[in-house]
Structures are given as C-alpha cells and as structure tokens.
mmCIF file of C-alpha atoms in Angstrom:
data_model
loop_
_atom_site.group_PDB
_atom_site.id
_atom_site.type_symbol
_atom_site.label_atom_id
_atom_site.label_comp_id
_atom_site.label_asym_id
_atom_site.label_seq_id
_atom_site.Cartn_x
_atom_site.Cartn_y
_atom_site.Cartn_z
ATOM 1 C CA MET A 131 97.928 114.896 41.429
ATOM 2 C CA LEU A 132 98.799 117.581 43.952
ATOM 3 C CA THR A 133 97.246 121.019 44.230
ATOM 4 C CA ASP A 134 98.589 124.167 45.813
ATOM 5 C CA LYS A 135 96.154 126.991 46.546
ATOM 6 C CA ARG A 136 97.442 130.395 47.540
ATOM 7 C CA GLN A 137 96.730 134.093 47.314
ATOM 8 C CA LYS A 138 98.714 136.221 44.905
ATOM 9 C CA ASN A 139 97.942 139.896 44.409
ATOM 10 C CA GLY A 140 94.491 139.309 45.835
ATOM 11 C CA ARG A 141 93.722 136.513 43.381
ATOM 12 C CA ARG A 142 92.999 132.943 44.331
ATOM 13 C CA VAL A 143 95.525 130.852 42.449
ATOM 14 C CA VAL A 144 95.126 127.140 41.886
ATOM 15 C CA ILE A 145 98.417 125.606 40.837
ATOM 16 C CA MET A 146 98.077 122.115 39.386
ATOM 17 C CA TYR A 147 100.792 119.498 39.150
ATOM 18 C CA LEU A 148 99.117 117.697 36.289
ATOM 19 C CA GLN A 149 99.127 113.975 35.665
ATOM 20 C CA ASN A 150 99.520 114.786 31.984
ATOM 21 C CA ILE A 151 101.257 118.005 30.996
ATOM 22 C CA PHE A 152 99.687 119.509 27.862
ATOM 23 C CA GLU A 153 101.170 117.921 24.745
ATOM 24 C CA PRO A 154 100.344 120.048 21.658
ATOM 25 C CA ALA A 155 100.998 117.299 19.120
ATOM 26 C CA LYS A 156 98.055 115.322 20.522
ATOM 27 C CA ILE A 157 95.582 117.892 19.202
ATOM 28 C CA ASP A 158 96.972 118.402 15.687
ATOM 29 C CA ASN A 159 94.198 116.352 14.100
ATOM 30 C CA LEU A 160 91.520 118.139 16.120
ATOM 31 C CA ILE A 161 92.854 121.547 15.089
ATOM 32 C CA GLN A 162 92.915 120.534 11.441
ATOM 33 C CA LEU A 163 89.330 119.309 11.719
ATOM 34 C CA ALA A 164 88.276 122.614 13.304
ATOM 35 C CA ILE A 165 89.940 124.587 10.512
ATOM 36 C CA GLN A 166 88.392 122.356 7.861
ATOM 37 C CA GLU A 167 84.848 122.704 9.166
ATOM 38 C CA ASP A 168 84.961 126.451 9.929
ATOM 39 C CA ILE A 169 87.417 128.124 7.562
ATOM 40 C CA PHE A 170 87.577 125.470 4.809
ATOM 41 C CA THR A 171 88.300 127.339 1.556
ATOM 42 C CA GLY A 172 88.612 130.693 3.334
ATOM 43 C CA ASP A 173 86.867 133.344 5.410
ATOM 44 C CA ILE A 174 85.061 135.162 2.585
ATOM 45 C CA THR A 175 83.975 138.059 4.797
ATOM 46 C CA THR A 176 87.410 138.819 6.225
ATOM 47 C CA GLU A 177 89.307 138.166 3.001
ATOM 48 C CA ASN A 178 87.221 140.702 1.097
ATOM 49 C CA LEU A 179 87.049 143.421 3.740
ATOM 50 C CA ILE A 180 90.378 143.369 5.605
ATOM 51 C CA PRO A 181 93.749 144.361 4.058
ATOM 52 C CA GLU A 182 96.417 141.687 3.872
ATOM 53 C CA ASN A 183 99.060 143.581 5.881
ATOM 54 C CA LEU A 184 96.857 144.974 8.677
ATOM 55 C CA ILE A 185 98.203 144.173 12.168
ATOM 56 C CA VAL A 186 95.922 144.409 15.221
ATOM 57 C CA GLU A 187 95.866 143.506 18.881
ATOM 58 C CA GLY A 188 93.103 141.663 20.678
ATOM 59 C CA ALA A 189 92.309 140.769 24.270
ATOM 60 C CA PHE A 190 90.611 137.661 25.622
ATOM 61 C CA ILE A 191 88.222 138.895 28.318
ATOM 62 C CA ALA A 192 86.383 136.816 30.932
ATOM 63 C CA LYS A 193 82.681 137.629 30.813
ATOM 64 C CA GLU A 194 82.008 135.689 34.007
ATOM 65 C CA ASN A 195 83.920 134.246 36.962
ATOM 66 C CA GLY A 196 85.620 130.900 36.507
ATOM 67 C CA ILE A 197 88.787 128.835 36.185
ATOM 68 C CA ILE A 198 90.728 129.158 32.962
ATOM 69 C CA ALA A 199 91.834 126.158 30.926
ATOM 70 C CA GLY A 200 93.027 125.955 27.351
ATOM 71 C CA LEU A 201 95.337 128.934 26.901
ATOM 72 C CA PRO A 202 98.183 126.727 25.592
ATOM 73 C CA VAL A 203 95.680 125.320 23.098
ATOM 74 C CA VAL A 204 94.764 128.785 21.840
ATOM 75 C CA GLU A 205 98.415 129.804 21.524
ATOM 76 C CA TYR A 206 99.299 126.599 19.669
ATOM 77 C CA PHE A 207 96.349 127.035 17.320
ATOM 78 C CA PHE A 208 97.243 130.609 16.321
ATOM 79 C CA LEU A 209 100.938 129.814 15.925
ATOM 80 C CA LYS A 210 100.052 126.973 13.568
ATOM 81 C CA ARG A 211 98.101 129.498 11.508
ATOM 82 C CA ASP A 212 100.828 132.155 11.569
ATOM 83 C CA LYS A 213 104.200 131.838 13.286
ATOM 84 C CA ASN A 214 104.423 135.654 13.549
ATOM 85 C CA VAL A 215 101.498 135.925 15.943
ATOM 86 C CA PHE A 216 102.491 137.049 19.448
ATOM 87 C CA PHE A 217 100.340 135.574 22.225
ATOM 88 C CA LYS A 218 100.765 136.647 25.856
ATOM 89 C CA GLN A 219 99.063 134.851 28.750
ATOM 90 C CA TRP A 220 98.189 137.194 31.605
ATOM 91 C CA VAL A 221 97.033 134.254 33.690
ATOM 92 C CA LYS A 222 97.867 130.550 33.584
ATOM 93 C CA ASP A 223 95.632 127.539 33.243
ATOM 94 C CA GLY A 224 94.177 126.721 36.667
ATOM 95 C CA ILE A 225 93.764 130.312 37.829
ATOM 96 C CA PHE A 226 90.399 131.636 38.972
ATOM 97 C CA VAL A 227 89.493 134.861 37.158
ATOM 98 C CA HIS A 228 86.764 137.417 37.693
ATOM 99 C CA LYS A 229 84.323 138.874 35.202
ATOM 100 C CA GLY A 230 86.000 141.608 33.166
ATOM 101 C CA GLU A 231 89.537 140.336 33.713
ATOM 102 C CA THR A 232 91.955 140.115 30.792
ATOM 103 C CA ILE A 233 93.072 136.518 30.332
ATOM 104 C CA ALA A 234 95.451 136.932 27.410
ATOM 105 C CA THR A 235 96.354 139.293 24.589
ATOM 106 C CA ILE A 236 97.255 138.533 21.008
ATOM 107 C CA HIS A 237 99.104 140.619 18.419
ATOM 108 C CA GLY A 238 99.172 139.751 14.756
ATOM 109 C CA SER A 239 97.497 139.709 11.364
ATOM 110 C CA ALA A 240 93.920 140.952 11.501
ATOM 111 C CA LYS A 241 92.940 138.271 8.997
ATOM 112 C CA ILE A 242 94.418 135.508 11.146
ATOM 113 C CA LEU A 243 92.770 136.788 14.332
ATOM 114 C CA LEU A 244 89.344 137.274 12.766
ATOM 115 C CA SER A 245 89.262 133.950 10.938
ATOM 116 C CA GLY A 246 90.532 132.046 13.973
ATOM 117 C CA GLU A 247 88.457 133.808 16.631
ATOM 118 C CA ARG A 248 85.592 131.308 16.863
ATOM 119 C CA ILE A 249 87.822 128.221 16.812
ATOM 120 C CA ALA A 250 90.033 129.664 19.559
ATOM 121 C CA LEU A 251 87.060 130.633 21.714
ATOM 122 C CA ASN A 252 85.411 127.241 21.229
ATOM 123 C CA PHE A 253 88.494 125.598 22.709
ATOM 124 C CA LEU A 254 88.965 128.130 25.488
ATOM 125 C CA GLN A 255 85.330 128.422 26.541
ATOM 126 C CA ARG A 256 84.608 124.705 26.655
ATOM 127 C CA LEU A 257 87.796 123.731 28.464
ATOM 128 C CA SER A 258 87.407 126.565 30.970
ATOM 129 C CA GLY A 259 83.826 125.473 31.586
ATOM 130 C CA ILE A 260 84.960 121.928 32.353
ATOM 131 C CA ALA A 261 87.715 123.158 34.675
ATOM 132 C CA THR A 262 85.285 125.462 36.463
ATOM 133 C CA LEU A 263 82.648 122.776 37.025
ATOM 134 C CA THR A 264 85.282 120.268 38.131
ATOM 135 C CA ALA A 265 86.610 122.747 40.683
ATOM 136 C CA GLN A 266 83.107 123.218 42.068
ATOM 137 C CA PHE A 267 82.782 119.471 42.639
ATOM 138 C CA VAL A 268 86.254 119.318 44.200
ATOM 139 C CA GLU A 269 85.315 122.110 46.584
ATOM 140 C CA ARG A 270 82.084 120.341 47.592
ATOM 141 C CA VAL A 271 83.808 117.102 48.669
ATOM 142 C CA LYS A 272 86.019 118.854 51.227
ATOM 143 C CA PRO A 273 87.169 118.082 53.871
ATOM 144 C CA SER A 274 87.005 114.433 52.766
ATOM 145 C CA LYS A 275 89.942 112.908 50.906
ATOM 146 C CA ALA A 276 87.763 111.653 48.069
ATOM 147 C CA SER A 277 89.068 112.350 44.570
ATOM 148 C CA VAL A 278 86.765 113.653 41.839
ATOM 149 C CA LEU A 279 87.252 111.650 38.630
ATOM 150 C CA ASP A 280 86.048 112.088 35.084
ATOM 151 C CA THR A 281 84.611 109.351 32.847
ATOM 152 C CA ARG A 282 84.658 108.432 29.154
ATOM 153 C CA LYS A 283 81.587 110.618 28.550
ATOM 154 C CA THR A 284 83.451 113.054 26.330
ATOM 155 C CA ILE A 285 82.933 114.561 22.881
ATOM 156 C CA PRO A 286 84.532 112.296 20.248
ATOM 157 C CA GLY A 287 87.968 113.655 19.400
ATOM 158 C CA TRP A 288 88.045 115.932 22.435
ATOM 159 C CA ARG A 289 88.859 113.374 25.130
ATOM 160 C CA TYR A 290 92.498 114.333 25.608
ATOM 161 C CA LEU A 291 91.641 118.016 25.971
ATOM 162 C CA GLU A 292 88.588 117.472 28.158
ATOM 163 C CA LYS A 293 90.510 115.246 30.534
ATOM 164 C CA TYR A 294 93.292 117.834 30.568
ATOM 165 C CA ALA A 295 90.728 120.436 31.635
ATOM 166 C CA VAL A 296 89.522 118.153 34.424
ATOM 167 C CA THR A 297 93.026 118.041 35.897
ATOM 168 C CA VAL A 298 93.290 121.815 35.601
ATOM 169 C CA GLY A 299 90.130 122.060 37.690
ATOM 170 C CA GLY A 300 91.566 119.837 40.408
ATOM 171 C CA GLY A 301 90.067 116.524 39.299
ATOM 172 C CA VAL A 302 91.752 113.240 38.495
ATOM 173 C CA ASN A 303 91.605 111.325 35.242
ATOM 174 C CA HIS A 304 89.948 107.931 35.192
ATOM 175 C CA ARG A 305 91.069 105.592 32.414
ATOM 176 C CA MET A 306 91.731 107.364 29.143
ATOM 177 C CA GLY A 307 89.999 104.670 27.117
ATOM 178 C CA LEU A 308 89.157 100.995 26.947
ATOM 179 C CA TYR A 309 92.805 100.109 26.464
ATOM 180 C CA ASP A 310 94.541 101.263 29.647
ATOM 181 C CA GLN A 311 92.490 99.846 32.524
ATOM 182 C CA VAL A 312 90.048 96.998 33.055
ATOM 183 C CA LEU A 313 86.516 97.909 34.089
ATOM 184 C CA ILE A 314 84.188 94.940 34.324
ATOM 185 C CA LYS A 315 80.712 96.402 33.914
ATOM 186 C CA ASP A 316 77.268 94.941 34.493
ATOM 187 C CA ASN A 317 76.833 94.174 30.790
ATOM 188 C CA HIS A 318 80.059 92.142 30.741
ATOM 189 C CA LEU A 319 78.858 90.108 33.706
ATOM 190 C CA ASP A 320 75.331 89.667 32.347
ATOM 191 C CA ILE A 321 76.625 88.431 28.987
ATOM 192 C CA MET A 322 79.088 86.062 30.627
ATOM 193 C CA LYS A 323 76.401 84.727 32.913
ATOM 194 C CA ASN A 324 73.583 84.408 30.384
ATOM 195 C CA LYS A 325 75.266 83.861 27.006
ATOM 196 C CA LEU A 326 78.485 82.000 27.767
ATOM 197 C CA SER A 327 78.788 78.551 29.250
ATOM 198 C CA TYR A 328 81.026 78.285 32.293
ATOM 199 C CA ASP A 329 81.116 75.194 34.463
ATOM 200 C CA LEU A 330 81.558 77.029 37.748
ATOM 201 C CA PRO A 331 81.647 75.449 41.194
ATOM 202 C CA SER A 332 78.818 76.694 43.406
ATOM 203 C CA HIS A 333 81.235 78.735 45.525
ATOM 204 C CA VAL A 334 82.723 80.618 42.545
ATOM 205 C CA SER A 335 80.872 83.698 41.248
ATOM 206 C CA ILE A 336 80.866 85.078 37.736
ATOM 207 C CA ILE A 337 82.828 88.076 39.039
ATOM 208 C CA GLU A 338 85.543 85.797 40.380
ATOM 209 C CA LYS A 339 85.611 83.936 37.069
ATOM 210 C CA ALA A 340 85.949 87.169 35.084
ATOM 211 C CA VAL A 341 88.783 88.436 37.285
ATOM 212 C CA SER A 342 90.547 85.070 37.109
ATOM 213 C CA ILE A 343 90.464 85.114 33.309
ATOM 214 C CA LEU A 344 91.792 88.663 33.200
ATOM 215 C CA ARG A 345 94.603 87.995 35.670
ATOM 216 C CA GLN A 346 95.855 85.252 33.352
ATOM 217 C CA THR A 347 95.631 87.253 30.138
ATOM 218 C CA ILE A 348 96.337 90.951 30.724
ATOM 219 C CA ASN A 349 99.681 92.576 31.424
ATOM 220 C CA LYS A 350 100.791 92.625 35.025
ATOM 221 C CA GLY A 351 100.212 95.993 36.640
ATOM 222 C CA VAL A 352 97.026 96.828 34.731
ATOM 223 C CA LEU A 353 94.363 97.761 37.261
ATOM 224 C CA ILE A 354 91.182 95.731 37.447
ATOM 225 C CA GLU A 355 87.981 97.456 38.515
ATOM 226 C CA VAL A 356 84.561 95.852 38.788
ATOM 227 C CA GLU A 357 81.164 97.517 38.832
ATOM 228 C CA THR A 358 78.871 96.285 41.587
ATOM 229 C CA ARG A 359 75.181 96.806 42.254
ATOM 230 C CA THR A 360 74.433 94.656 45.293
ATOM 231 C CA PRO A 361 76.096 93.561 48.570
ATOM 232 C CA GLU A 362 76.509 90.074 47.075
ATOM 233 C CA GLU A 363 78.441 91.475 44.117
ATOM 234 C CA ILE A 364 80.619 93.526 46.473
ATOM 235 C CA LYS A 365 81.373 90.375 48.453
ATOM 236 C CA ASN A 366 82.303 88.526 45.259
ATOM 237 C CA ALA A 367 84.510 91.403 44.137
ATOM 238 C CA LEU A 368 86.319 91.317 47.468
ATOM 239 C CA LYS A 369 86.840 87.568 47.166
ATOM 240 C CA SER A 370 88.269 88.032 43.671
ATOM 241 C CA GLY A 371 90.930 90.496 44.830
ATOM 242 C CA VAL A 372 90.199 93.370 42.451
ATOM 243 C CA ASP A 373 92.040 96.681 42.670
ATOM 244 C CA ILE A 374 88.981 98.949 42.618
ATOM 245 C CA ILE A 375 85.316 98.331 43.429
ATOM 246 C CA LEU A 376 82.799 100.629 41.772
ATOM 247 C CA PHE A 377 79.478 101.155 43.551
ATOM 248 C CA ASP A 378 77.023 101.934 40.770
ATOM 249 C CA ASN A 379 73.925 104.082 41.321
ATOM 250 C CA MET A 380 73.694 103.372 45.033
ATOM 251 C CA SER A 381 71.832 105.447 47.603
ATOM 252 C CA ILE A 382 73.750 107.117 50.433
ATOM 253 C CA GLN A 383 72.583 104.389 52.806
ATOM 254 C CA GLN A 384 73.742 101.695 50.385
ATOM 255 C CA LEU A 385 77.086 103.448 49.933
ATOM 256 C CA ASN A 386 77.630 103.558 53.688
ATOM 257 C CA THR A 387 76.983 99.822 53.863
ATOM 258 C CA ALA A 388 79.235 99.148 50.873
ATOM 259 C CA VAL A 389 82.176 101.131 52.260
ATOM 260 C CA ARG A 390 81.781 99.427 55.621
ATOM 261 C CA MET A 391 81.855 96.007 53.935
ATOM 262 C CA VAL A 392 85.134 96.854 52.211
ATOM 263 C CA ASN A 393 86.707 98.322 55.339
ATOM 264 C CA GLU A 394 85.699 95.402 57.556
ATOM 265 C CA TRP A 395 86.594 92.613 55.125
ATOM 266 C CA ASN A 396 88.999 90.006 56.477
ATOM 267 C CA TYR A 397 91.932 90.438 54.114
ATOM 268 C CA SER A 398 94.667 87.860 53.817
ATOM 269 C CA GLU A 399 98.162 88.884 54.828
ATOM 270 C CA GLY A 400 99.786 91.045 52.164
ATOM 271 C CA VAL A 401 96.483 91.793 50.401
ATOM 272 C CA ARG A 402 95.626 95.471 50.154
ATOM 273 C CA ARG A 403 92.144 96.875 50.560
ATOM 274 C CA PRO A 404 90.743 97.813 47.134
ATOM 275 C CA LEU A 405 89.958 101.411 46.375
ATOM 276 C CA THR A 406 86.271 102.282 46.470
ATOM 277 C CA GLU A 407 84.479 104.374 43.894
ATOM 278 C CA ALA A 408 80.965 105.786 43.684
ATOM 279 C CA SER A 409 79.298 106.667 40.405
ATOM 280 C CA GLY A 410 75.877 107.396 38.968
ATOM 281 C CA ASN A 411 73.602 110.449 39.075
ATOM 282 C CA ILE A 412 75.947 112.440 41.338
ATOM 283 C CA ASN A 413 75.488 116.203 41.198
ATOM 284 C CA LEU A 414 76.674 119.315 43.036
ATOM 285 C CA GLU A 415 73.885 118.945 45.587
ATOM 286 C CA SER A 416 74.612 115.305 46.440
ATOM 287 C CA VAL A 417 78.368 114.959 46.012
ATOM 288 C CA HIS A 418 79.238 116.053 49.571
ATOM 289 C CA LEU A 419 76.947 113.344 50.964
ATOM 290 C CA VAL A 420 78.639 110.770 48.736
ATOM 291 C CA ALA A 421 82.068 111.932 49.944
ATOM 292 C CA GLN A 422 80.993 111.607 53.572
ATOM 293 C CA THR A 423 80.409 107.863 53.098
ATOM 294 C CA GLY A 424 84.192 107.428 52.954
ATOM 295 C CA VAL A 425 84.593 106.375 49.310
ATOM 296 C CA ASP A 426 88.039 106.990 47.869
ATOM 297 C CA ARG A 427 86.888 108.115 44.433
ATOM 298 C CA ILE A 428 83.797 109.729 42.943
ATOM 299 C CA SER A 429 83.448 109.508 39.167
ATOM 300 C CA ILE A 430 81.167 112.099 37.605
ATOM 301 C CA GLY A 431 80.282 112.119 33.927
ATOM 302 C CA ALA A 432 78.653 115.533 34.258
ATOM 303 C CA ILE A 433 81.966 117.362 34.612
ATOM 304 C CA THR A 434 82.562 116.762 30.916
ATOM 305 C CA HIS A 435 79.220 115.977 29.283
ATOM 306 C CA SER A 436 77.230 118.690 31.075
ATOM 307 C CA ALA A 437 79.761 121.459 31.663
ATOM 308 C CA LYS A 438 78.547 124.908 30.602
ATOM 309 C CA ALA A 439 81.055 126.836 28.504
ATOM 310 C CA LEU A 440 82.643 129.736 30.338
ATOM 311 C CA ASP A 441 81.717 133.025 28.675
ATOM 312 C CA ILE A 442 84.871 134.557 27.177
ATOM 313 C CA SER A 443 85.221 137.070 24.349
ATOM 314 C CA LEU A 444 87.997 138.224 22.019
ATOM 315 C CA GLU A 445 87.899 141.984 21.688
ATOM 316 C CA ILE A 446 90.004 143.709 19.035
ATOM 317 C CA SER A 447 91.288 146.867 20.676
ATOM 318 C CA ARG A 448 93.518 148.477 18.094
#
C-alpha cells in the first residue's frame, strides 16, 4: 500500500491507495444484524412522535481530532434503508479532521435518520477510532521502513471493516483469516512435538518438518510464516526456508539479535531473505524502539482490539 500526504486548504490529507477498496456487499449481513438488534420491529419512540412525511437535514460533526473511516459504510447503510436519502461527504476516508469539523451531511426522512442514527455512528465512530490509532502507530515508526500490521484480534463479524479501517489509517493487513496464509504458531509446534510421532533425524527440527509438510500440501504461492521464541527456533526457521519469521514477545535486545541473525544468514544462491516481523505487547511507547531494530513488519493487535471510538455526533439542524 502506498500513502500520499499533502496539505490542502490547510488540512493534512492522507490519501490511501488501499489494498482492498471498500466493497459494500461484504457488509450486508452485518448491516442486517445491526438493524435486527437495534430497530427490530420498529423505533417505537420515533414512529409515534415524528410525522411520516417530515424531511430533515443532519450533520455528522467531529467532537475530537482524528482520522475518518467508514463514511462509505454510513452512506450504504442509509441508502439501504431509504433510497431517497441524500448523503454528502465533506471529507473522505483517510482525512485528518479537527474537533468541530463537519464530516458529512445527510438529507432525508426524519424517521429514517433518527432510527438509523446509532447504527450509523457505531460504524463511523469505531472505524474512525481504529484508523486514528493505526495512524498514530504508523507515525511513531518513522523514519524506519517497518510496516504496521493488524492481526485477527477483531470483533466477530467486523473483521472486513476493521481491517479496512487499518488500511485507511496507513497500516497493512495481515492475513484475513486462517485460510489465506500459513502461520505456524507455538501451539502447532508443541502439539506436533509432544503429541504426534515423527521419526526425525537428529539434524531435522520440528519447524523444518512442519514447513516440509506444508510445502507438499498447500497451493504454491501461499506464504508460510513461523512464530519463533528463541535463537534456536529462528535458526531452524531459516534452515526451513520460510517466507516470514515472526519474533514473538521478544525484548528489544532479543529483537536486535534476531534481526542480525536473519540478515547475516548464509543464504543459498537464489534464496531470498525472509521478511521479519515483531509481535507481542507492542504499544505506542515501545513501537519506535521495535522499528529501530530493523524488522520489516510490526503486527499490533491493539490497533483493532483496543482502539477507542472517535467521538462523532449526528446533529439534526433543520
């Protein structure tokens, strides 16, 4: 993913060339679930107080500074409720806004706006919060070339949207699920080593065995990543020829050693150095130190599971 940052009318604009452009159809089920749990048989307050034909206009206002994500979601949601709603974005996803700034306006049935307000804001606030936190991490790793990645630590049903918000904030998506990339974790290795019987030569590690099995069974081109905890496991991962080596919960000193091992490994001709990735208990205070070790990727579960929703309101003006 590429990013282009520039000034426009005094505003810092972050233009994202996303890995995955927003695809509305992917959230149809999520929208239906939101409607079912919130509106269900109807908004009894609005239906009994507001006339059927009343048309109003509302404005989405930022109540704090941050990066906006989820405006296409809000527009898609309201248009599914009423095709006559007119939604205008005053900013685009990926733009930094200031407290008090109008993000978007909406014109349509008062009943539709009032009954859909909370659902729309839930989408917009959470996704903007994820984008904002991601951007903070991305800023902290500069001037290194390390990429900030998300994880699978997402709310069930929200993964597509949350990973979309990560890209809006300047991050990069890790695997979408268990189906699109191999990640051999410590539990896989421990089970293979302790519960399965493999007649391995003394010079072959359980990591090498796992990678060998996968190379013979998975589709060509699927990346193989292995989680490592010790220098010995890193060495075995290098011998196995994996695509990515994950350094799990390592100190800065251990990360420096790990990156140096990968960089100084004696690779055979035509064999590329694997990408390196750090993960585990990385926060805004420590991420710049992790980036300085020279890792290629930093995966951070907090950018989705611990992101604070950005405060945004819908104010009916007339």
